[in-house]
C-alpha positions as a Python dict, from the first residue, in 0.01 Angstrom:
ca = {
    (1, 'F'): (0, 0, 0),
    (2, 'W'): (-364, 4, -113),
    (3, 'H'): (-430, -327, 64),
    (4, 'A'): (-253, -199, 387),
    (5, 'L'): (-469, 126, 379),
    (6, 'T'): (-801, -44, 318),
    (7, 'R'): (-737, -315, 584),
    (8, 'D'): (-649, -64, 851),
    (9, 'R'): (-968, 17, 1045),
    (10, 'R'): (-855, 374, 1111),
    (11, 'F'): (-934, 449, 747),
    (12, 'A'): (-1272, 278, 734),
    (13, 'G'): (-1560, 500, 642),
    (14, 'H'): (-1348, 779, 491),
    (15, 'G'): (-1438, 689, 137),
    (16, 'F'): (-1085, 619, 6),
    (17, 'K'): (-1081, 534, -368),
    (18, 'R'): (-791, 481, -596),
    (19, 'Q'): (-715, 609, -942),
    (20, 'I'): (-1032, 809, -993),
    (21, 'P'): (-1061, 1144, -1171),
    (22, 'V'): (-1082, 1461, -973),
    (23, 'G'): (-1144, 1728, -1233),
    (24, 'A'): (-906, 1660, -1523),
    (25, 'H'): (-656, 1476, -1298),
    (26, 'I'): (-631, 1116, -1203),
    (27, 'T'): (-531, 1083, -837),
    (28, 'D'): (-347, 792, -687),
    (29, 'I'): (-578, 770, -382),
    (30, 'V'): (-847, 1019, -281),
    (31, 'S'): (-1101, 1064, -7),
    (32, 'V'): (-1356, 1317, -128),
    (33, 'P'): (-1529, 1345, 209),
    (34, 'L'): (-1197, 1441, 368),
    (35, 'R'): (-1079, 1636, 62),
    (36, 'L'): (-756, 1436, 91),
    (37, 'V'): (-534, 1312, -196),
    (38, 'I'): (-249, 1070, -138),
    (39, 'E'): (19, 1086, -404),
    (40, 'L'): (249, 783, -428),
    (41, 'V'): (596, 901, -538),
    (42, 'P'): (827, 647, -700),
    (43, 'P'): (1197, 683, -628),
    (44, 'D'): (1300, 722, -990),
    (45, 'E'): (1036, 971, -1103),
    (46, 'A'): (1127, 1158, -1421),
    (47, 'A'): (1125, 1533, -1457),
    (48, 'P'): (798, 1539, -1664),
    (49, 'A'): (621, 1343, -1397),
    (50, 'I'): (757, 1571, -1128),
    (51, 'A'): (621, 1876, -1324),
    (52, 'A'): (284, 1704, -1375),
    (53, 'R'): (267, 1627, -1001),
    (54, 'A'): (334, 1993, -918),
    (55, 'E'): (62, 2104, -1156),
    (56, 'R'): (-186, 1854, -1017),
    (57, 'R'): (-100, 1964, -656),
    (58, 'A'): (-156, 2332, -741),
    (59, 'W'): (-486, 2255, -906),
    (60, 'L'): (-609, 2041, -616),
    (61, 'T'): (-498, 2282, -345),
    (62, 'E'): (-681, 2561, -527),
    (63, 'R'): (-998, 2346, -478),
    (64, 'D'): (-930, 2291, -106),
    (65, 'Y'): (-785, 1944, -130),
    (66, 'R'): (-498, 1852, 98),
    (67, 'V'): (-226, 1659, -80),
    (68, 'V'): (9, 1417, 97),
    (69, 'D'): (311, 1286, -82),
    (70, 'V'): (404, 929, 15),
    (71, 'A'): (740, 813, -110),
    (72, 'M'): (724, 443, -217),
    (73, 'I'): (1060, 394, -57),
    (74, 'E'): (897, 487, 286),
    (75, 'V'): (617, 234, 220),
    (76, 'E'): (864, -38, 151),
    (77, 'A'): (1077, 51, 462),
    (78, 'D'): (782, 78, 710),
    (79, 'V'): (419, 85, 581),
    (80, 'G'): (289, 103, 939),
    (81, 'K'): (475, 432, 1001),
    (82, 'V'): (333, 571, 681),
    (83, 'L'): (-22, 469, 786),
    (84, 'D'): (30, 634, 1127),
    (85, 'R'): (126, 959, 951),
    (86, 'L'): (-180, 944, 731),
    (87, 'A'): (-408, 865, 1025),
    (88, 'A'): (-279, 1181, 1185),
    (89, 'V'): (-361, 1378, 873),
    (90, 'C'): (-708, 1226, 848),
    (91, 'A'): (-783, 1319, 1210),
    (92, 'T'): (-713, 1685, 1123),
    (93, 'S'): (-880, 1691, 785),
    (94, 'P'): (-1215, 1879, 775),
    (95, 'S'): (-1510, 1668, 672),
    (96, 'V'): (-1742, 1806, 407),
    (97, 'S'): (-2115, 1793, 479),
}
């Protein structure tokens, strides 16, 4: 997914980085300029991971980050469709000066 995202020119210049800390949380993928976090959700996620994801989402949204969940099953089925959805989200995300 990371390679597809970074090779798609629609996402160039948005400062996407993977697995970096935002506060006390490690995000899967983040664009600080867009205040956008992409969470990759595995199909067999355990209850503790689901709870941690909910806590992380709450913390991030309190700090004006938008959080988009991307099911890995969707990526495997049609990564292009997932990228189209993310491009639409990026187009509506406010930039921070």
